[in-house]
mmCIF file with all atom_site columns, C-alpha atoms in Angstrom:
data_model
loop_
_atom_site.group_PDB
_atom_site.id
_atom_site.type_symbol
_atom_site.label_atom_id
_atom_site.label_alt_id
_atom_site.label_comp_id
_atom_site.label_asym_id
_atom_site.label_entity_id
_atom_site.label_seq_id
_atom_site.pdbx_PDB_ins_code
_atom_site.Cartn_x
_atom_site.Cartn_y
_atom_site.Cartn_z
_atom_site.occupancy
_atom_site.B_iso_or_equiv
_atom_site.pdbx_formal_charge
_atom_site.auth_seq_id
_atom_site.auth_comp_id
_atom_site.auth_asym_id
_atom_site.auth_atom_id
_atom_site.pdbx_PDB_model_num
ATOM 1   C CA . UNK P 1 1   ? -5.008  13.184  39.339  1.00 45.00 ? 1   UNK P CA 1
ATOM 2   C CA . UNK P 1 2   ? -5.587  13.180  35.607  1.00 49.00 ? 2   UNK P CA 1
ATOM 3   C CA . UNK P 1 3   ? -2.433  15.157  34.849  1.00 51.00 ? 3   UNK P CA 1
ATOM 4   C CA . UNK P 1 4   ? -0.126  12.792  36.718  1.00 49.00 ? 4   UNK P CA 1
ATOM 5   C CA . UNK P 1 5   ? -1.601  9.558   35.423  1.00 51.00 ? 5   UNK P CA 1
ATOM 6   C CA . UNK P 1 6   ? 0.945   8.112   33.004  1.00 52.00 ? 6   UNK P CA 1
ATOM 7   C CA . UNK P 1 7   ? 0.411   5.884   29.973  1.00 51.00 ? 7   UNK P CA 1
ATOM 8   C CA . UNK P 1 8   ? 3.538   4.013   28.953  1.00 51.00 ? 8   UNK P CA 1
ATOM 9   C CA . UNK P 1 9   ? 4.090   2.998   25.368  1.00 51.00 ? 9   UNK P CA 1
ATOM 10  C CA . UNK P 1 10  ? 7.113   1.090   24.059  1.00 50.00 ? 10  UNK P CA 1
ATOM 11  C CA . UNK P 1 11  ? 9.125   4.182   23.109  1.00 48.00 ? 11  UNK P CA 1
ATOM 12  C CA . UNK P 1 12  ? 7.391   7.122   24.721  1.00 50.00 ? 12  UNK P CA 1
ATOM 13  C CA . UNK P 1 13  ? 5.594   8.143   27.867  1.00 50.00 ? 13  UNK P CA 1
ATOM 14  C CA . UNK P 1 14  ? 2.649   10.499  27.550  1.00 49.00 ? 14  UNK P CA 1
ATOM 15  C CA . UNK P 1 15  ? 0.797   12.337  30.242  1.00 47.00 ? 15  UNK P CA 1
ATOM 16  C CA . UNK P 1 16  ? -2.948  12.322  29.692  1.00 50.00 ? 16  UNK P CA 1
ATOM 17  C CA . UNK P 1 17  ? -2.973  16.124  29.388  1.00 47.00 ? 17  UNK P CA 1
ATOM 18  C CA . UNK P 1 18  ? -0.406  15.930  26.559  1.00 58.00 ? 18  UNK P CA 1
ATOM 19  C CA . UNK P 1 19  ? -2.056  13.199  24.478  1.00 67.00 ? 19  UNK P CA 1
ATOM 20  C CA . UNK P 1 20  ? -3.704  14.988  21.573  1.00 74.00 ? 20  UNK P CA 1
ATOM 21  C CA . UNK P 1 21  ? -4.657  12.474  18.883  1.00 77.00 ? 21  UNK P CA 1
ATOM 22  C CA . UNK P 1 22  ? -6.543  14.947  16.656  1.00 81.00 ? 22  UNK P CA 1
ATOM 23  C CA . UNK P 1 23  ? -3.621  15.404  14.260  1.00 81.00 ? 23  UNK P CA 1
ATOM 24  C CA . UNK P 1 24  ? -3.219  11.671  13.799  1.00 81.00 ? 24  UNK P CA 1
ATOM 25  C CA . UNK P 1 25  ? -6.913  11.203  13.085  1.00 82.00 ? 25  UNK P CA 1
ATOM 26  C CA . UNK P 1 26  ? -6.912  14.182  10.708  1.00 86.00 ? 26  UNK P CA 1
ATOM 27  C CA . UNK P 1 27  ? -3.954  12.676  8.841   1.00 86.00 ? 27  UNK P CA 1
ATOM 28  C CA . UNK P 1 28  ? -5.727  9.310   8.507   1.00 86.00 ? 28  UNK P CA 1
ATOM 29  C CA . UNK P 1 29  ? -8.975  10.969  7.419   1.00 87.00 ? 29  UNK P CA 1
ATOM 30  C CA . UNK P 1 30  ? -7.156  13.104  4.861   1.00 90.00 ? 30  UNK P CA 1
ATOM 31  C CA . UNK P 1 31  ? -5.441  10.113  3.317   1.00 91.00 ? 31  UNK P CA 1
ATOM 32  C CA . UNK P 1 32  ? -8.735  8.217   3.266   1.00 90.00 ? 32  UNK P CA 1
ATOM 33  C CA . UNK P 1 33  ? -10.272 11.152  1.372   1.00 93.00 ? 33  UNK P CA 1
ATOM 34  C CA . UNK P 1 34  ? -7.330  11.038  -1.055  1.00 94.00 ? 34  UNK P CA 1
ATOM 35  C CA . UNK P 1 35  ? -7.874  7.287   -1.486  1.00 93.00 ? 35  UNK P CA 1
ATOM 36  C CA . UNK P 1 36  ? -11.531 7.960   -2.318  1.00 93.00 ? 36  UNK P CA 1
ATOM 37  C CA . UNK P 1 37  ? -10.508 10.488  -4.972  1.00 95.00 ? 37  UNK P CA 1
ATOM 38  C CA . UNK P 1 38  ? -8.061  7.961   -6.425  1.00 93.00 ? 38  UNK P CA 1
ATOM 39  C CA . UNK P 1 39  ? -10.727 5.228   -6.458  1.00 93.00 ? 39  UNK P CA 1
ATOM 40  C CA . UNK P 1 40  ? -13.020 7.540   -8.412  1.00 95.00 ? 40  UNK P CA 1
ATOM 41  C CA . UNK P 1 41  ? -10.216 8.471   -10.837 1.00 92.00 ? 41  UNK P CA 1
ATOM 42  C CA . UNK P 1 42  ? -9.276  4.836   -11.376 1.00 91.00 ? 42  UNK P CA 1
ATOM 43  C CA . UNK P 1 43  ? -12.860 3.798   -12.056 1.00 91.00 ? 43  UNK P CA 1
ATOM 44  C CA . UNK P 1 44  ? -13.281 6.614   -14.564 1.00 92.00 ? 44  UNK P CA 1
ATOM 45  C CA . UNK P 1 45  ? -9.960  5.657   -16.186 1.00 88.00 ? 45  UNK P CA 1
ATOM 46  C CA . UNK P 1 46  ? -11.186 2.063   -16.464 1.00 86.00 ? 46  UNK P CA 1
ATOM 47  C CA . UNK P 1 47  ? -14.159 3.276   -18.476 1.00 85.00 ? 47  UNK P CA 1
ATOM 48  C CA . UNK P 1 48  ? -16.913 3.441   -15.895 1.00 87.00 ? 48  UNK P CA 1
ATOM 49  C CA . UNK P 1 49  ? -19.307 6.339   -16.159 1.00 88.00 ? 49  UNK P CA 1
ATOM 50  C CA . UNK P 1 50  ? -19.262 9.214   -13.713 1.00 89.00 ? 50  UNK P CA 1
ATOM 51  C CA . UNK P 1 51  ? -22.362 8.067   -11.820 1.00 94.00 ? 51  UNK P CA 1
ATOM 52  C CA . UNK P 1 52  ? -21.306 4.411   -11.325 1.00 93.00 ? 52  UNK P CA 1
ATOM 53  C CA . UNK P 1 53  ? -17.811 5.558   -10.358 1.00 92.00 ? 53  UNK P CA 1
ATOM 54  C CA . UNK P 1 54  ? -19.273 8.031   -7.865  1.00 94.00 ? 54  UNK P CA 1
ATOM 55  C CA . UNK P 1 55  ? -21.568 5.410   -6.318  1.00 94.00 ? 55  UNK P CA 1
ATOM 56  C CA . UNK P 1 56  ? -18.746 2.878   -6.032  1.00 93.00 ? 56  UNK P CA 1
ATOM 57  C CA . UNK P 1 57  ? -16.507 5.528   -4.486  1.00 90.00 ? 57  UNK P CA 1
ATOM 58  C CA . UNK P 1 58  ? -19.238 6.451   -2.037  1.00 92.00 ? 58  UNK P CA 1
ATOM 59  C CA . UNK P 1 59  ? -19.538 2.799   -1.036  1.00 92.00 ? 59  UNK P CA 1
ATOM 60  C CA . UNK P 1 60  ? -15.746 2.624   -0.643  1.00 90.00 ? 60  UNK P CA 1
ATOM 61  C CA . UNK P 1 61  ? -15.753 5.781   1.483   1.00 88.00 ? 61  UNK P CA 1
ATOM 62  C CA . UNK P 1 62  ? -18.377 4.676   4.009   1.00 88.00 ? 62  UNK P CA 1
ATOM 63  C CA . UNK P 1 63  ? -17.959 0.898   4.022   1.00 84.00 ? 63  UNK P CA 1
ATOM 64  C CA . UNK P 1 64  ? -17.434 -0.452  7.550   1.00 81.00 ? 64  UNK P CA 1
ATOM 65  C CA . UNK P 1 65  ? -14.292 -2.351  6.546   1.00 77.00 ? 65  UNK P CA 1
ATOM 66  C CA . UNK P 1 66  ? -12.543 1.039   6.252   1.00 75.00 ? 66  UNK P CA 1
ATOM 67  C CA . UNK P 1 67  ? -13.254 2.046   9.849   1.00 78.00 ? 67  UNK P CA 1
ATOM 68  C CA . UNK P 1 68  ? -10.194 0.396   11.400  1.00 78.00 ? 68  UNK P CA 1
ATOM 69  C CA . UNK P 1 69  ? -7.698  1.873   8.953   1.00 79.00 ? 69  UNK P CA 1
ATOM 70  C CA . UNK P 1 70  ? -9.166  5.373   9.269   1.00 79.00 ? 70  UNK P CA 1
ATOM 71  C CA . UNK P 1 71  ? -9.952  5.653   12.982  1.00 80.00 ? 71  UNK P CA 1
ATOM 72  C CA . UNK P 1 72  ? -7.247  3.447   14.469  1.00 82.00 ? 72  UNK P CA 1
ATOM 73  C CA . UNK P 1 73  ? -4.042  5.502   14.530  1.00 81.00 ? 73  UNK P CA 1
ATOM 74  C CA . UNK P 1 74  ? -1.629  2.607   13.785  1.00 81.00 ? 74  UNK P CA 1
ATOM 75  C CA . UNK P 1 75  ? -3.876  1.604   10.850  1.00 80.00 ? 75  UNK P CA 1
ATOM 76  C CA . UNK P 1 76  ? -2.414  4.417   8.785   1.00 85.00 ? 76  UNK P CA 1
ATOM 77  C CA . UNK P 1 77  ? -0.193  1.990   6.837   1.00 88.00 ? 77  UNK P CA 1
ATOM 78  C CA . UNK P 1 78  ? -3.303  0.482   5.238   1.00 89.00 ? 78  UNK P CA 1
ATOM 79  C CA . UNK P 1 79  ? -4.499  3.880   4.068   1.00 90.00 ? 79  UNK P CA 1
ATOM 80  C CA . UNK P 1 80  ? -1.059  4.807   2.777   1.00 92.00 ? 80  UNK P CA 1
ATOM 81  C CA . UNK P 1 81  ? -0.758  1.499   0.931   1.00 92.00 ? 81  UNK P CA 1
ATOM 82  C CA . UNK P 1 82  ? -4.161  2.098   -0.657  1.00 91.00 ? 82  UNK P CA 1
ATOM 83  C CA . UNK P 1 83  ? -3.218  5.597   -1.829  1.00 93.00 ? 83  UNK P CA 1
ATOM 84  C CA . UNK P 1 84  ? 0.131   4.558   -3.263  1.00 94.00 ? 84  UNK P CA 1
ATOM 85  C CA . UNK P 1 85  ? -1.238  1.395   -4.914  1.00 93.00 ? 85  UNK P CA 1
ATOM 86  C CA . UNK P 1 86  ? -4.089  3.322   -6.535  1.00 93.00 ? 86  UNK P CA 1
ATOM 87  C CA . UNK P 1 87  ? -1.648  5.998   -7.644  1.00 92.00 ? 87  UNK P CA 1
ATOM 88  C CA . UNK P 1 88  ? 0.586   3.344   -9.188  1.00 89.00 ? 88  UNK P CA 1
ATOM 89  C CA . UNK P 1 89  ? -2.408  1.786   -10.977 1.00 88.00 ? 89  UNK P CA 1
ATOM 90  C CA . UNK P 1 90  ? -3.428  5.160   -12.388 1.00 89.00 ? 90  UNK P CA 1
ATOM 91  C CA . UNK P 1 91  ? 0.070   5.990   -13.584 1.00 86.00 ? 91  UNK P CA 1
ATOM 92  C CA . UNK P 1 92  ? 0.576   2.603   -15.211 1.00 83.00 ? 92  UNK P CA 1
ATOM 93  C CA . UNK P 1 93  ? -2.637  3.052   -17.171 1.00 81.00 ? 93  UNK P CA 1
ATOM 94  C CA . UNK P 1 94  ? -1.363  6.436   -18.352 1.00 76.00 ? 94  UNK P CA 1
ATOM 95  C CA . UNK P 1 95  ? 2.187   5.213   -18.966 1.00 67.00 ? 95  UNK P CA 1
ATOM 96  C CA . UNK P 1 96  ? 1.869   5.501   -22.742 1.00 66.00 ? 96  UNK P CA 1
ATOM 97  C CA . UNK P 1 97  ? 1.892   9.288   -22.400 1.00 60.00 ? 97  UNK P CA 1
ATOM 98  C CA . UNK P 1 98  ? 5.590   9.687   -21.639 1.00 74.00 ? 98  UNK P CA 1
ATOM 99  C CA . UNK P 1 99  ? 8.303   9.224   -19.079 1.00 79.00 ? 99  UNK P CA 1
ATOM 100 C CA . UNK P 1 100 ? 6.683   11.111  -16.169 1.00 83.00 ? 100 UNK P CA 1
ATOM 101 C CA . UNK P 1 101 ? 3.882   8.576   -15.600 1.00 79.00 ? 101 UNK P CA 1
ATOM 102 C CA . UNK P 1 102 ? 6.494   5.798   -15.693 1.00 81.00 ? 102 UNK P CA 1
ATOM 103 C CA . UNK P 1 103 ? 8.589   7.525   -13.056 1.00 85.00 ? 103 UNK P CA 1
ATOM 104 C CA . UNK P 1 104 ? 5.438   8.252   -11.046 1.00 86.00 ? 104 UNK P CA 1
ATOM 105 C CA . UNK P 1 105 ? 4.481   4.584   -11.223 1.00 85.00 ? 105 UNK P CA 1
ATOM 106 C CA . UNK P 1 106 ? 7.866   3.509   -9.892  1.00 85.00 ? 106 UNK P CA 1
ATOM 107 C CA . UNK P 1 107 ? 7.791   6.061   -7.089  1.00 90.00 ? 107 UNK P CA 1
ATOM 108 C CA . UNK P 1 108 ? 4.258   5.088   -6.068  1.00 90.00 ? 108 UNK P CA 1
ATOM 109 C CA . UNK P 1 109 ? 5.222   1.414   -6.098  1.00 90.00 ? 109 UNK P CA 1
ATOM 110 C CA . UNK P 1 110 ? 8.288   2.044   -3.904  1.00 90.00 ? 110 UNK P CA 1
ATOM 111 C CA . UNK P 1 111 ? 6.205   4.149   -1.519  1.00 92.00 ? 111 UNK P CA 1
ATOM 112 C CA . UNK P 1 112 ? 3.626   1.346   -1.331  1.00 92.00 ? 112 UNK P CA 1
ATOM 113 C CA . UNK P 1 113 ? 6.388   -1.165  -0.579  1.00 91.00 ? 113 UNK P CA 1
ATOM 114 C CA . UNK P 1 114 ? 7.699   1.042   2.193   1.00 88.00 ? 114 UNK P CA 1
ATOM 115 C CA . UNK P 1 115 ? 4.183   1.498   3.602   1.00 90.00 ? 115 UNK P CA 1
ATOM 116 C CA . UNK P 1 116 ? 3.311   -2.151  4.055   1.00 88.00 ? 116 UNK P CA 1
ATOM 117 C CA . UNK P 1 117 ? 4.896   -5.477  3.138   1.00 86.00 ? 117 UNK P CA 1
ATOM 118 C CA . UNK P 1 118 ? 1.829   -6.809  1.351   1.00 88.00 ? 118 UNK P CA 1
ATOM 119 C CA . UNK P 1 119 ? 2.680   -4.436  -1.501  1.00 88.00 ? 119 UNK P CA 1
ATOM 120 C CA . UNK P 1 120 ? 5.009   -7.111  -2.895  1.00 88.00 ? 120 UNK P CA 1
ATOM 121 C CA . UNK P 1 121 ? 1.870   -8.581  -4.502  1.00 88.00 ? 121 UNK P CA 1
ATOM 122 C CA . UNK P 1 122 ? 1.081   -5.372  -6.398  1.00 88.00 ? 122 UNK P CA 1
ATOM 123 C CA . UNK P 1 123 ? 2.900   -6.284  -9.648  1.00 88.00 ? 123 UNK P CA 1
ATOM 124 C CA . UNK P 1 124 ? 0.453   -9.165  -10.088 1.00 86.00 ? 124 UNK P CA 1
ATOM 125 C CA . UNK P 1 125 ? -2.459  -6.754  -9.634  1.00 85.00 ? 125 UNK P CA 1
ATOM 126 C CA . UNK P 1 126 ? -0.835  -4.282  -12.017 1.00 82.00 ? 126 UNK P CA 1
ATOM 127 C CA . UNK P 1 127 ? -0.513  -7.040  -14.630 1.00 81.00 ? 127 UNK P CA 1
ATOM 128 C CA . UNK P 1 128 ? -4.181  -7.934  -14.277 1.00 81.00 ? 128 UNK P CA 1
ATOM 129 C CA . UNK P 1 129 ? -5.336  -4.318  -14.503 1.00 79.00 ? 129 UNK P CA 1
ATOM 130 C CA . UNK P 1 130 ? -2.990  -3.256  -17.290 1.00 75.00 ? 130 UNK P CA 1
ATOM 131 C CA . UNK P 1 131 ? -3.425  -6.486  -19.264 1.00 72.00 ? 131 UNK P CA 1
ATOM 132 C CA . UNK P 1 132 ? -7.190  -6.304  -18.866 1.00 71.00 ? 132 UNK P CA 1
ATOM 133 C CA . UNK P 1 133 ? -7.361  -2.753  -20.156 1.00 71.00 ? 133 UNK P CA 1
ATOM 134 C CA . UNK P 1 134 ? -4.667  -2.800  -22.836 1.00 67.00 ? 134 UNK P CA 1
ATOM 135 C CA . UNK P 1 135 ? -4.847  -6.472  -23.841 1.00 67.00 ? 135 UNK P CA 1
ATOM 136 C CA . UNK P 1 136 ? -2.558  -9.309  -22.820 1.00 61.00 ? 136 UNK P CA 1
ATOM 137 C CA . UNK P 1 137 ? -0.374  -8.997  -25.919 1.00 60.00 ? 137 UNK P CA 1
ATOM 138 C CA . UNK P 1 138 ? 0.726   -5.490  -25.038 1.00 59.00 ? 138 UNK P CA 1
ATOM 139 C CA . UNK P 1 139 ? 2.510   -6.744  -21.903 1.00 61.00 ? 139 UNK P CA 1
ATOM 140 C CA . UNK P 1 140 ? 5.385   -8.209  -23.940 1.00 62.00 ? 140 UNK P CA 1
ATOM 141 C CA . UNK P 1 141 ? 6.437   -4.799  -25.213 1.00 60.00 ? 141 UNK P CA 1
ATOM 142 C CA . UNK P 1 142 ? 6.448   -3.089  -21.813 1.00 69.00 ? 142 UNK P CA 1
ATOM 143 C CA . UNK P 1 143 ? 10.003  -3.630  -20.667 1.00 71.00 ? 143 UNK P CA 1
ATOM 144 C CA . UNK P 1 144 ? 9.894   -0.559  -18.439 1.00 73.00 ? 144 UNK P CA 1
ATOM 145 C CA . UNK P 1 145 ? 7.284   -2.227  -16.242 1.00 77.00 ? 145 UNK P CA 1
ATOM 146 C CA . UNK P 1 146 ? 9.252   -5.418  -15.775 1.00 80.00 ? 146 UNK P CA 1
ATOM 147 C CA . UNK P 1 147 ? 12.524  -3.594  -15.163 1.00 82.00 ? 147 UNK P CA 1
ATOM 148 C CA . UNK P 1 148 ? 11.012  -1.043  -12.792 1.00 82.00 ? 148 UNK P CA 1
ATOM 149 C CA . UNK P 1 149 ? 9.289   -3.740  -10.751 1.00 86.00 ? 149 UNK P CA 1
ATOM 150 C CA . UNK P 1 150 ? 12.481  -5.801  -10.552 1.00 88.00 ? 150 UNK P CA 1
ATOM 151 C CA . UNK P 1 151 ? 14.522  -2.752  -9.502  1.00 87.00 ? 151 UNK P CA 1
ATOM 152 C CA . UNK P 1 152 ? 11.933  -1.634  -6.936  1.00 86.00 ? 152 UNK P CA 1
ATOM 153 C CA . UNK P 1 153 ? 11.572  -5.104  -5.443  1.00 89.00 ? 153 UNK P CA 1
ATOM 154 C CA . UNK P 1 154 ? 15.344  -5.595  -5.416  1.00 88.00 ? 154 UNK P CA 1
ATOM 155 C CA . UNK P 1 155 ? 15.856  -2.291  -3.602  1.00 86.00 ? 155 UNK P CA 1
ATOM 156 C CA . UNK P 1 156 ? 13.052  -3.090  -1.184  1.00 86.00 ? 156 UNK P CA 1
ATOM 157 C CA . UNK P 1 157 ? 14.449  -6.511  -0.275  1.00 86.00 ? 157 UNK P CA 1
ATOM 158 C CA . UNK P 1 158 ? 17.986  -5.088  0.036   1.00 85.00 ? 158 UNK P CA 1
ATOM 159 C CA . UNK P 1 159 ? 16.803  -2.342  2.394   1.00 83.00 ? 159 UNK P CA 1
ATOM 160 C CA . UNK P 1 160 ? 14.657  -4.807  4.313   1.00 82.00 ? 160 UNK P CA 1
ATOM 161 C CA . UNK P 1 161 ? 17.549  -7.257  4.718   1.00 80.00 ? 161 UNK P CA 1
ATOM 162 C CA . UNK P 1 162 ? 19.757  -4.412  5.939   1.00 81.00 ? 162 UNK P CA 1
ATOM 163 C CA . UNK P 1 163 ? 17.230  -3.121  8.460   1.00 82.00 ? 163 UNK P CA 1
ATOM 164 C CA . UNK P 1 164 ? 15.762  -6.425  9.630   1.00 78.00 ? 164 UNK P CA 1
ATOM 165 C CA . UNK P 1 165 ? 18.369  -9.068  10.186  1.00 74.00 ? 165 UNK P CA 1
ATOM 166 C CA . UNK P 1 166 ? 17.161  -12.640 10.191  1.00 70.00 ? 166 UNK P CA 1
ATOM 167 C CA . UNK P 1 167 ? 18.371  -15.123 12.796  1.00 75.00 ? 167 UNK P CA 1
ATOM 168 C CA . UNK P 1 168 ? 20.907  -17.715 11.623  1.00 75.00 ? 168 UNK P CA 1
ATOM 169 C CA . UNK P 1 169 ? 19.292  -20.469 9.571   1.00 75.00 ? 169 UNK P CA 1
ATOM 170 C CA . UNK P 1 170 ? 16.119  -18.476 8.928   1.00 75.00 ? 170 UNK P CA 1
ATOM 171 C CA . UNK P 1 171 ? 16.402  -18.461 5.141   1.00 73.00 ? 171 UNK P CA 1
ATOM 172 C CA . UNK P 1 172 ? 17.132  -22.178 4.895   1.00 79.00 ? 172 UNK P CA 1
ATOM 173 C CA . UNK P 1 173 ? 14.289  -22.937 7.320   1.00 79.00 ? 173 UNK P CA 1
ATOM 174 C CA . UNK P 1 174 ? 11.877  -20.871 5.205   1.00 77.00 ? 174 UNK P CA 1
ATOM 175 C CA . UNK P 1 175 ? 13.019  -22.555 1.974   1.00 79.00 ? 175 UNK P CA 1
ATOM 176 C CA . UNK P 1 176 ? 12.669  -25.981 3.561   1.00 81.00 ? 176 UNK P CA 1
ATOM 177 C CA . UNK P 1 177 ? 9.163   -25.094 4.800   1.00 82.00 ? 177 UNK P CA 1
ATOM 178 C CA . UNK P 1 178 ? 8.214   -23.824 1.333   1.00 79.00 ? 178 UNK P CA 1
ATOM 179 C CA . UNK P 1 179 ? 9.358   -27.050 -0.325  1.00 84.00 ? 179 UNK P CA 1
ATOM 180 C CA . UNK P 1 180 ? 7.665   -29.186 2.326   1.00 86.00 ? 180 UNK P CA 1
ATOM 181 C CA . UNK P 1 181 ? 4.340   -27.289 1.976   1.00 82.00 ? 181 UNK P CA 1
ATOM 182 C CA . UNK P 1 182 ? 4.440   -26.919 -1.805  1.00 79.00 ? 182 UNK P CA 1
ATOM 183 C CA . UNK P 1 183 ? 1.810   -29.663 -2.379  1.00 80.00 ? 183 UNK P CA 1
ATOM 184 C CA . UNK P 1 184 ? -0.628  -27.603 -0.323  1.00 74.00 ? 184 UNK P CA 1
ATOM 185 C CA . UNK P 1 185 ? -0.443  -24.815 -2.886  1.00 64.00 ? 185 UNK P CA 1
#
């Protein structure tokens, strides 16, 4: 019968009558809505008008590329990364207003790193956004950004190395592969 049919997942066993995915989908949809609000806020902060920002946000909200991260339950890390990365972009643009936006930027960046590994590329994006808005010369005087990124990345890689242990010789194999494939870059 339907109540005795069992689905086995790696760490849990669910009976069909107990599987209620509504909460997971609501969580993903809520974070997608938050990401849409952050997209709108970022576009307005970058100097776009309200109407172009709204139209771009509407396109972001309903674009088919978003379907997997919103409807697929394990795709939540993409939505979380988007929210935290957009939050970090917004706080870095407002960082001249005091210490709270700087702390918020660091916290959002750490949360993005803990959401998905591809967040290690965010400092490059932050440089492009911040340098494009404020001017490239202003980047030299922003020690807090450089230090916070170095601290966040250092903590992330330390935690990652503690949690995920590499097999013996992994690091040297990766370095050798990087040197061997460097001409391809």
